[in-house]
Short mmCIF file of C-alpha atoms in Angstrom, two decimals:
data_model
loop_
_atom_site.label_atom_id
_atom_site.label_comp_id
_atom_site.label_asym_id
_atom_site.label_seq_id
_atom_site.Cartn_x
_atom_site.Cartn_y
_atom_site.Cartn_z
CA MET A 1 -11.19 -14.83 49.70
CA LYS A 2 -7.50 -14.54 48.81
CA PHE A 3 -5.69 -16.09 45.86
CA VAL A 4 -2.13 -17.41 45.88
CA SER A 5 0.28 -18.50 43.15
CA THR A 6 0.86 -22.16 42.37
CA ARG A 7 4.58 -21.32 42.60
CA GLY A 8 4.32 -19.78 46.04
CA SER A 9 6.41 -16.64 45.51
CA ALA A 10 3.76 -13.99 44.82
CA PRO A 11 1.79 -11.98 47.36
CA PRO A 12 -1.86 -12.98 47.88
CA ALA A 13 -4.40 -11.24 45.64
CA THR A 14 -8.11 -10.50 45.69
CA LEU A 15 -10.30 -12.10 43.05
CA SER A 16 -10.44 -8.87 41.03
CA GLN A 17 -6.66 -8.62 41.17
CA ALA A 18 -6.23 -12.27 40.14
CA ILE A 19 -8.61 -11.77 37.20
CA ARG A 20 -6.94 -8.48 36.26
CA HIS A 21 -3.41 -9.94 36.19
CA GLY A 22 -4.20 -13.35 34.70
CA ALA A 23 -0.93 -14.97 35.76
CA ALA A 24 0.72 -14.32 39.10
CA PRO A 25 3.89 -12.14 39.18
CA ASP A 26 6.09 -15.21 39.79
CA GLY A 27 4.78 -16.87 36.63
CA GLY A 28 2.44 -19.22 38.48
CA LEU A 29 -1.33 -19.50 38.27
CA TYR A 30 -3.75 -18.18 40.86
CA MET A 31 -5.61 -20.58 43.11
CA PRO A 32 -7.79 -19.76 46.13
CA GLU A 33 -6.21 -20.27 49.53
CA ARG A 34 -9.04 -22.75 50.08
CA ILE A 35 -11.65 -24.10 47.66
CA PRO A 36 -14.99 -22.60 48.74
CA ALA A 37 -18.28 -24.47 48.76
CA PRO A 38 -21.62 -22.88 47.89
CA ASP A 39 -24.80 -23.40 49.88
CA TRP A 40 -26.06 -26.42 47.96
CA SER A 41 -29.52 -26.14 49.53
CA ARG A 42 -29.96 -22.89 47.54
CA LEU A 43 -28.91 -24.36 44.20
CA ASP A 44 -31.74 -25.39 41.91
CA PRO A 45 -30.72 -27.24 38.71
CA ASP A 46 -34.03 -26.30 37.08
CA VAL A 47 -33.31 -22.55 37.01
CA PRO A 48 -31.47 -21.02 34.03
CA LEU A 49 -27.68 -21.27 34.10
CA ALA A 50 -27.21 -17.52 34.69
CA ALA A 51 -29.17 -17.61 37.96
CA PHE A 52 -27.53 -20.90 38.99
CA ALA A 53 -24.03 -19.56 38.28
CA ALA A 54 -24.62 -16.37 40.29
CA GLU A 55 -25.52 -18.49 43.34
CA PHE A 56 -22.84 -21.14 42.74
CA LEU A 57 -20.04 -18.57 42.40
CA LYS A 58 -21.18 -16.33 45.24
CA PRO A 59 -18.54 -17.51 47.76
CA TRP A 60 -15.75 -16.75 45.25
CA PHE A 61 -16.90 -13.14 44.94
CA ALA A 62 -17.76 -12.50 48.59
CA GLY A 63 -16.07 -9.30 49.76
CA ASP A 64 -14.60 -8.55 46.33
CA ALA A 65 -15.10 -5.33 44.37
CA LEU A 66 -17.07 -7.35 41.79
CA GLU A 67 -19.42 -8.96 44.32
CA SER A 68 -22.42 -6.75 43.61
CA GLU A 69 -21.88 -7.14 39.84
CA LEU A 70 -21.91 -10.96 39.81
CA PRO A 71 -25.61 -11.43 38.89
CA ALA A 72 -25.28 -8.93 36.03
CA ILE A 73 -22.04 -10.53 34.82
CA CYS A 74 -23.71 -13.95 34.75
CA ALA A 75 -26.80 -12.60 33.00
CA GLU A 76 -24.61 -10.94 30.36
CA ALA A 77 -22.42 -14.00 29.84
CA PHE A 78 -24.93 -16.85 29.87
CA ASP A 79 -27.71 -15.77 27.53
CA PHE A 80 -27.77 -18.88 25.31
CA PRO A 81 -29.01 -22.46 25.87
CA VAL A 82 -26.91 -25.27 27.36
CA PRO A 83 -28.88 -28.43 26.57
CA LEU A 84 -28.27 -32.00 27.68
CA VAL A 85 -29.31 -34.15 24.72
CA ALA A 86 -29.44 -37.87 23.94
CA PRO A 87 -27.20 -38.33 20.88
CA ASP A 88 -28.15 -41.98 20.39
CA PRO A 89 -31.38 -43.56 21.69
CA ALA A 90 -29.63 -46.93 21.63
CA GLN A 91 -27.25 -45.70 24.36
CA PRO A 92 -29.56 -44.61 27.20
CA SER A 93 -26.73 -43.93 29.64
CA LEU A 94 -25.12 -41.32 27.35
CA SER A 95 -25.94 -37.61 27.24
CA ALA A 96 -24.13 -34.90 25.30
CA LEU A 97 -23.67 -31.62 27.14
CA GLU A 98 -23.85 -29.27 24.16
CA LEU A 99 -21.62 -26.32 24.99
CA PHE A 100 -21.63 -24.84 21.48
CA HIS A 101 -24.80 -22.76 21.30
CA GLY A 102 -23.09 -19.44 22.06
CA PRO A 103 -22.23 -16.78 19.47
CA THR A 104 -19.00 -18.44 18.26
CA GLY A 105 -20.14 -22.06 18.50
CA ALA A 106 -17.73 -23.33 21.16
CA PHE A 107 -17.55 -23.79 24.92
CA LYS A 108 -15.01 -20.97 25.07
CA ASP A 109 -17.95 -18.54 24.79
CA PHE A 110 -18.77 -19.16 28.46
CA GLY A 111 -15.37 -18.18 29.79
CA ALA A 112 -14.70 -15.38 27.30
CA ARG A 113 -18.02 -13.60 27.84
CA PHE A 114 -17.80 -13.95 31.62
CA LEU A 115 -14.21 -12.75 31.72
CA LEU A 116 -14.68 -9.81 29.36
CA ALA A 117 -17.73 -8.74 31.39
CA CYS A 118 -15.43 -8.70 34.44
CA PHE A 119 -12.72 -6.79 32.57
CA ASP A 120 -15.22 -4.18 31.41
CA ARG A 121 -16.04 -3.48 35.05
CA ILE A 122 -12.43 -3.62 36.28
CA GLY A 123 -10.95 -1.60 33.43
CA ASP A 124 -10.68 2.14 32.78
CA ARG A 125 -11.82 3.65 29.49
CA SER A 126 -8.98 6.16 29.59
CA ALA A 127 -6.42 3.35 30.02
CA PRO A 128 -7.99 0.11 28.73
CA LEU A 129 -6.78 -3.29 29.83
CA HIS A 130 -5.08 -5.23 27.03
CA VAL A 131 -6.07 -8.87 26.67
CA LEU A 132 -3.27 -10.94 25.13
CA VAL A 133 -4.49 -14.39 24.19
CA ALA A 134 -2.90 -17.41 22.53
CA THR A 135 -5.32 -19.68 20.73
CA SER A 136 -5.21 -23.08 19.07
CA GLY A 137 -8.63 -22.43 17.58
CA ASP A 138 -11.70 -21.55 19.60
CA THR A 139 -10.50 -19.29 22.42
CA GLY A 140 -9.46 -16.45 20.14
CA GLY A 141 -12.76 -16.34 18.30
CA ALA A 142 -14.72 -16.29 21.55
CA VAL A 143 -12.49 -13.55 23.00
CA GLY A 144 -12.70 -11.47 19.84
CA CYS A 145 -16.48 -11.68 19.83
CA ALA A 146 -16.71 -10.87 23.54
CA ALA A 147 -14.28 -7.93 23.20
CA GLU A 148 -15.71 -6.31 20.09
CA GLY A 149 -17.19 -2.89 20.78
CA ARG A 150 -15.94 -2.61 24.36
CA SER A 151 -14.19 0.53 25.57
CA ALA A 152 -12.43 -0.49 28.80
CA VAL A 153 -10.53 -3.41 27.26
CA ARG A 154 -8.82 -4.26 23.94
CA ALA A 155 -7.68 -7.66 22.66
CA THR A 156 -4.77 -9.09 20.68
CA ILE A 157 -5.21 -12.67 19.45
CA LEU A 158 -2.21 -14.87 18.57
CA PHE A 159 -2.88 -17.96 16.46
CA PRO A 160 -0.51 -20.43 14.75
CA ARG A 161 -0.13 -20.20 10.97
CA GLY A 162 -1.56 -23.21 9.17
CA ARG A 163 -2.72 -24.91 12.37
CA VAL A 164 -6.36 -23.83 12.54
CA SER A 165 -9.29 -24.74 10.28
CA SER A 166 -10.35 -22.36 7.54
CA PHE A 167 -13.50 -21.42 9.42
CA GLN A 168 -11.58 -20.97 12.67
CA GLU A 169 -9.22 -18.53 10.93
CA LYS A 170 -12.22 -16.61 9.62
CA GLN A 171 -13.59 -16.47 13.14
CA LEU A 172 -10.27 -15.30 14.59
CA THR A 173 -9.82 -12.45 12.13
CA CYS A 174 -13.31 -11.01 11.59
CA TRP A 175 -13.79 -8.83 14.67
CA GLY A 176 -13.76 -5.06 14.69
CA GLU A 177 -12.25 -2.63 17.17
CA PRO A 178 -10.72 -3.05 19.63
CA VAL A 179 -9.60 -6.52 18.42
CA ASP A 180 -6.34 -7.34 16.57
CA ALA A 181 -5.39 -10.77 15.11
CA LEU A 182 -1.75 -11.84 14.75
CA GLU A 183 -0.78 -14.93 12.75
CA VAL A 184 2.34 -16.42 14.39
CA ASP A 185 4.92 -18.35 12.41
CA GLY A 186 4.87 -21.35 14.76
CA ASP A 187 2.57 -23.72 16.64
CA PHE A 188 0.23 -23.13 19.57
CA ASP A 189 3.01 -23.71 22.10
CA ASP A 190 5.00 -20.90 20.42
CA CYS A 191 1.98 -18.62 20.76
CA GLN A 192 1.57 -19.59 24.39
CA ARG A 193 5.29 -19.11 25.03
CA LEU A 194 5.10 -15.57 23.63
CA VAL A 195 2.15 -14.74 25.87
CA LYS A 196 3.95 -16.11 28.95
CA ALA A 197 7.14 -14.24 28.05
CA ALA A 198 5.22 -10.96 27.72
CA PHE A 199 3.57 -11.47 31.10
CA ASN A 200 6.83 -12.47 32.76
CA ASP A 201 8.45 -9.22 31.59
CA ARG A 202 6.88 -7.13 34.34
CA PRO A 203 7.88 -3.67 33.01
CA LEU A 204 6.45 -4.60 29.60
CA SER A 205 3.32 -6.14 31.09
CA ASP A 206 2.70 -3.11 33.27
CA ALA A 207 3.33 -0.63 30.44
CA LEU A 208 0.89 -2.40 28.12
CA ARG A 209 -1.61 -3.15 30.95
CA LEU A 210 -1.62 -6.78 29.84
CA THR A 211 -4.08 -9.34 31.08
CA SER A 212 -4.93 -12.84 29.91
CA ALA A 213 -8.07 -14.52 28.59
CA ASN A 214 -6.54 -17.99 28.30
CA SER A 215 -7.51 -20.58 30.85
CA ILE A 216 -4.50 -19.53 32.91
CA ASN A 217 -6.92 -16.82 34.10
CA ILE A 218 -9.04 -17.99 37.03
CA GLY A 219 -11.89 -15.92 35.60
CA ARG A 220 -12.05 -18.32 32.63
CA LEU A 221 -12.41 -21.40 34.81
CA LEU A 222 -15.12 -20.17 37.19
CA PRO A 223 -17.94 -20.04 34.60
CA GLN A 224 -16.87 -23.44 33.30
CA ALA A 225 -17.09 -24.87 36.80
CA ALA A 226 -20.57 -23.33 37.03
CA TYR A 227 -21.90 -25.04 33.90
CA ALA A 228 -20.22 -28.28 34.99
CA ALA A 229 -22.01 -28.16 38.35
CA HIS A 230 -25.32 -27.20 36.72
CA ALA A 231 -25.20 -30.11 34.26
CA VAL A 232 -24.17 -32.83 36.71
CA LEU A 233 -26.73 -31.62 39.26
CA GLN A 234 -29.45 -31.84 36.59
CA SER A 235 -28.43 -35.43 35.88
CA PHE A 236 -28.05 -36.36 39.54
CA THR A 237 -31.45 -34.93 40.47
CA GLY A 238 -33.12 -37.22 37.97
CA SER A 239 -31.20 -40.43 38.70
CA ARG A 240 -29.76 -39.92 42.23
CA ILE A 241 -26.55 -41.42 40.83
CA ARG A 242 -23.43 -39.31 40.39
CA PRO A 243 -22.89 -39.12 36.62
CA GLY A 244 -19.57 -39.88 35.05
CA VAL A 245 -18.08 -37.15 32.88
CA VAL A 246 -15.94 -37.44 29.75
CA ALA A 247 -14.29 -34.18 28.72
CA PRO A 248 -11.91 -33.36 25.86
CA SER A 249 -8.66 -31.96 27.22
CA GLY A 250 -6.03 -29.76 25.60
CA ASN A 251 -4.76 -27.01 27.90
CA LEU A 252 -6.57 -28.78 30.77
CA GLY A 253 -8.98 -25.93 31.52
CA GLN A 254 -12.09 -27.99 30.79
CA GLY A 255 -10.91 -30.98 32.78
CA PHE A 256 -9.80 -28.87 35.71
CA SER A 257 -13.15 -27.08 35.76
CA PHE A 258 -14.98 -30.37 36.32
CA LEU A 259 -12.46 -31.23 39.05
CA LEU A 260 -13.03 -27.83 40.61
CA ALA A 261 -16.81 -28.30 40.54
CA ARG A 262 -16.44 -31.70 42.18
CA THR A 263 -14.13 -30.28 44.85
CA MET A 264 -16.80 -27.65 45.58
CA GLY A 265 -19.31 -30.44 46.21
CA ALA A 266 -20.92 -31.01 42.80
CA PRO A 267 -22.04 -34.65 42.34
CA VAL A 268 -19.43 -35.51 39.71
CA GLY A 269 -18.71 -39.22 39.51
CA PRO A 270 -15.74 -40.68 37.61
CA LEU A 271 -13.93 -38.10 35.47
CA LEU A 272 -12.34 -39.25 32.22
CA LEU A 273 -10.25 -36.80 30.21
CA ALA A 274 -9.77 -37.46 26.49
CA THR A 275 -6.66 -36.11 24.80
CA ASN A 276 -5.68 -36.27 21.15
CA ALA A 277 -2.29 -37.59 20.02
CA ASN A 278 -0.53 -34.97 22.17
CA ARG A 279 0.32 -37.39 24.92
CA THR A 280 1.84 -35.30 27.73
CA LEU A 281 -1.16 -35.75 30.01
CA ARG A 282 -1.65 -39.42 29.11
CA ASP A 283 2.00 -40.19 29.89
CA TRP A 284 1.70 -38.42 33.25
CA TYR A 285 -1.36 -40.52 34.04
CA GLU A 286 0.48 -43.71 33.12
CA ASN A 287 3.87 -43.14 34.75
CA GLY A 288 3.48 -40.14 37.08
CA ARG A 289 5.99 -37.98 35.20
CA TYR A 290 5.00 -34.65 33.65
CA GLU A 291 7.18 -34.11 30.59
CA PRO A 292 6.09 -31.24 28.30
CA ARG A 293 6.99 -31.62 24.66
CA ALA A 294 6.40 -29.95 21.31
CA SER A 295 2.81 -30.22 20.16
CA VAL A 296 1.81 -32.30 17.15
CA ALA A 297 -0.92 -31.35 14.67
CA THR A 298 -4.15 -33.36 14.80
CA LEU A 299 -7.74 -33.21 13.55
CA ALA A 300 -8.73 -31.94 17.01
CA ASN A 301 -6.51 -28.90 16.56
CA ALA A 302 -7.82 -26.82 19.47
CA MET A 303 -6.35 -29.53 21.71
CA ASP A 304 -2.91 -29.53 20.09
CA VAL A 305 -1.08 -28.67 23.30
CA GLY A 306 2.18 -30.25 24.40
CA ALA A 307 2.54 -28.28 27.65
CA PRO A 308 -0.91 -27.88 29.24
CA SER A 309 -0.74 -24.79 31.45
CA ASN A 310 -3.40 -25.83 33.92
CA PHE A 311 -1.36 -28.84 35.01
CA GLU A 312 0.01 -26.52 37.71
CA ARG A 313 -3.50 -26.13 39.08
CA LEU A 314 -4.19 -29.85 38.88
CA VAL A 315 -1.21 -30.76 41.06
CA ALA A 316 -2.00 -27.86 43.41
CA LEU A 317 -5.16 -29.71 44.46
CA PRO A 318 -4.89 -32.16 47.36
CA ILE A 319 -4.19 -35.67 46.09
CA ARG A 320 -7.65 -36.81 47.21
CA ASP A 321 -9.23 -34.30 44.80
CA ARG A 322 -7.22 -35.25 41.71
CA GLY A 323 -9.05 -38.44 40.83
CA LEU A 324 -9.31 -38.80 37.06
CA ARG A 325 -8.42 -41.03 34.15
CA VAL A 326 -6.85 -40.07 30.83
CA GLU A 327 -7.52 -41.68 27.46
CA LEU A 328 -5.52 -40.90 24.30
CA VAL A 329 -7.43 -40.76 20.99
CA ASP A 330 -5.49 -40.46 17.74
CA ASP A 331 -6.73 -39.12 14.40
CA GLY A 332 -7.72 -42.55 13.12
CA ALA A 333 -9.93 -43.13 16.14
CA ILE A 334 -11.42 -39.63 15.83
CA THR A 335 -12.36 -40.32 12.21
CA ARG A 336 -13.84 -43.73 12.99
CA ARG A 337 -15.88 -42.39 15.90
CA ILE A 338 -17.37 -39.52 13.86
CA ARG A 339 -18.32 -41.94 11.09
CA ALA A 340 -19.65 -44.71 13.36
CA ASP A 341 -21.86 -42.47 15.50
CA PHE A 342 -23.20 -40.60 12.48
CA GLU A 343 -24.10 -43.89 10.78
CA ALA A 344 -25.69 -45.23 13.98
CA SER A 345 -27.78 -42.23 15.00
CA GLY A 346 -27.18 -39.25 12.70
CA TYR A 347 -25.48 -37.32 15.50
CA ILE A 348 -22.34 -35.43 14.49
CA TRP A 349 -19.42 -34.80 16.84
CA CYS A 350 -16.78 -32.18 16.16
CA PRO A 351 -13.25 -33.72 16.22
CA HIS A 352 -12.70 -32.61 19.83
CA SER A 353 -16.03 -33.93 21.06
CA ALA A 354 -15.30 -37.13 19.13
CA CYS A 355 -12.24 -37.68 21.34
CA ALA A 356 -14.56 -37.72 24.35
CA ALA A 357 -17.16 -39.87 22.57
CA GLU A 358 -14.44 -42.38 21.70
CA ALA A 359 -13.18 -42.43 25.29
CA TYR A 360 -16.75 -43.16 26.43
CA ALA A 361 -17.06 -45.96 23.86
CA ARG A 362 -13.89 -47.57 25.27
CA LEU A 363 -15.45 -47.91 28.73
CA SER A 364 -16.53 -51.42 29.59
CA GLU A 365 -20.19 -52.31 29.11
CA ALA A 366 -20.52 -52.58 32.89
CA GLU A 367 -19.05 -49.10 33.41
CA ARG A 368 -21.41 -47.57 30.86
CA ALA A 369 -24.43 -49.27 32.41
CA ASP A 370 -23.45 -48.41 35.99
CA ARG A 371 -24.38 -44.73 35.85
CA PRO A 372 -25.36 -41.84 33.56
CA TRP A 373 -22.47 -40.41 31.55
CA LEU A 374 -22.11 -36.87 30.23
CA VAL A 375 -19.85 -36.20 27.26
CA ALA A 376 -18.81 -32.57 26.90
CA ALA A 377 -19.54 -31.59 23.29
CA THR A 378 -17.29 -28.59 22.97
CA ALA A 379 -17.74 -27.15 19.46
CA HIS A 380 -20.37 -27.06 16.75
CA PRO A 381 -19.44 -29.48 13.94
CA PHE A 382 -19.94 -26.78 11.30
CA LYS A 383 -16.69 -25.16 12.50
CA PHE A 384 -14.91 -28.27 11.21
CA ALA A 385 -17.03 -28.99 8.14
CA ASP A 386 -13.92 -29.32 5.97
CA VAL A 387 -12.81 -32.25 8.17
CA ILE A 388 -16.20 -33.83 8.97
CA GLU A 389 -18.10 -33.69 5.69
CA PRO A 390 -15.65 -36.00 3.85
CA ILE A 391 -16.01 -38.47 6.75
CA THR A 392 -19.81 -38.51 6.91
CA GLY A 393 -20.59 -37.68 3.31
CA ALA A 394 -23.27 -35.27 4.51
CA PRO A 395 -23.30 -31.45 4.48
CA ILE A 396 -23.41 -29.59 7.79
CA ALA A 397 -25.69 -26.59 8.01
CA ALA A 398 -24.36 -23.47 9.72
CA PRO A 399 -26.33 -22.26 12.73
CA PRO A 400 -27.41 -18.60 12.39
CA ALA A 401 -24.62 -17.18 14.56
CA LEU A 402 -21.90 -18.92 12.55
CA ALA A 403 -23.56 -18.19 9.22
CA ALA A 404 -23.39 -14.48 10.05
CA ILE A 405 -19.60 -14.70 10.50
CA GLU A 406 -19.13 -15.85 6.91
CA HIS A 407 -20.07 -12.38 5.64
CA ARG A 408 -17.73 -10.39 7.88
CA PRO A 409 -14.52 -8.82 6.52
CA THR A 410 -11.27 -10.16 7.96
CA ALA A 411 -7.88 -8.71 8.85
CA LYS A 412 -4.69 -10.26 10.21
CA ARG A 413 -0.99 -9.47 10.50
CA ALA A 414 1.86 -11.99 10.30
CA VAL A 415 4.53 -12.01 13.02
CA PRO A 416 7.53 -14.26 13.73
CA ALA A 417 7.53 -16.23 16.98
CA ARG A 418 9.71 -13.71 18.83
CA LEU A 419 8.84 -11.48 21.75
CA ASP A 420 10.39 -8.38 20.18
CA ALA A 421 8.25 -8.86 17.05
CA LEU A 422 5.14 -9.29 19.19
CA VAL A 423 5.89 -6.14 21.16
CA GLU A 424 6.50 -4.16 17.97
CA ALA A 425 3.17 -5.34 16.57
CA ILE A 426 1.28 -4.47 19.75
CA GLU A 427 2.92 -1.08 20.25
CA GLY A 428 2.31 -0.13 16.62
CA ARG A 429 -1.36 -0.99 17.01
CA VAL A 430 -1.70 0.85 20.32
CA ASP A 431 0.02 3.98 18.95
CA ALA A 432 -2.18 3.92 15.87
#
């Protein structure tokens, strides 16, 4: 299996090389020369996700240096539950795929733990890889947790000042060595721009042994495609009807992962992506033009992305494989959906999951009744208690993993949104 850049000017890479480098040398994103399909006769939706993922991802790793390590990587990464639950008995067609039972309470735990397990096997303790990650909320916490205590990789997390929740900031800044948190004077797009600029400076990238843990890294998307396939196959096995999927979408990694699973043969029915008020993807869906813009702040802050990186991967797929719809959900609709569903059933969505729940609610009655629907619930509501509790009027209890974070010490450093300032911060940390 070889991987090529979406921009077509980089030499082909192996999977390990694509994971190691994150972005391709020409600034594009790695995609396989062909989308592989697993042996579906060997895939059992009733086995734990770790065993399912090892079988599902086998063709991606065939012949690669990491091939023999894949079962261990999956076992290390997927050691927490991934339940499909009924959030409201009055809506029998609706299931919530709860992706927030990992150690940092968000779906990013899947990709971060899988990717860091790969890095630990690719890296060299005498010259560790350096993960540089931009985060609008959840990615950085998951990467920090997955990196803490490792010796063949270190991590620097960039997050936008004043644009993450109070708990998210705690979760971004509480990890010990070899993790460093930098608070950028800007928005998420500024953080992402800094990361891209560092990678595009090849001498700098090589000197610092940079690699990426954002969803620009193919190693982030593969485990997400695995849980997508596992969930829809569970639903399909019971009903024999391809379930529809509603997924929150910011940087487009989640949405693309469901597309990727479907392209590999998973029984994914209609795919509906829910964005917040950042309307780049919605406008593309409506008029066919992709026009990145500055991000705007919303209640669903981990989705505050005006230039979704994975759009390059979306349009790299054949047109027949790009079938999806996009729904835009603003803050008012997020608030109303959280309140309405809590009052109806007691179930609490985080603001991001509420975007997807609202998109589902906007489907016609016939569409909802036509098939099962899975809503990707991407983060535990406790992470956004300061937003949700005033809406519902009810306290949210912290799960044990998140409660433990409250007692950790924190550390962060402020940096301006300039590449030279980022490099100075990184080099000072490395030298220290």
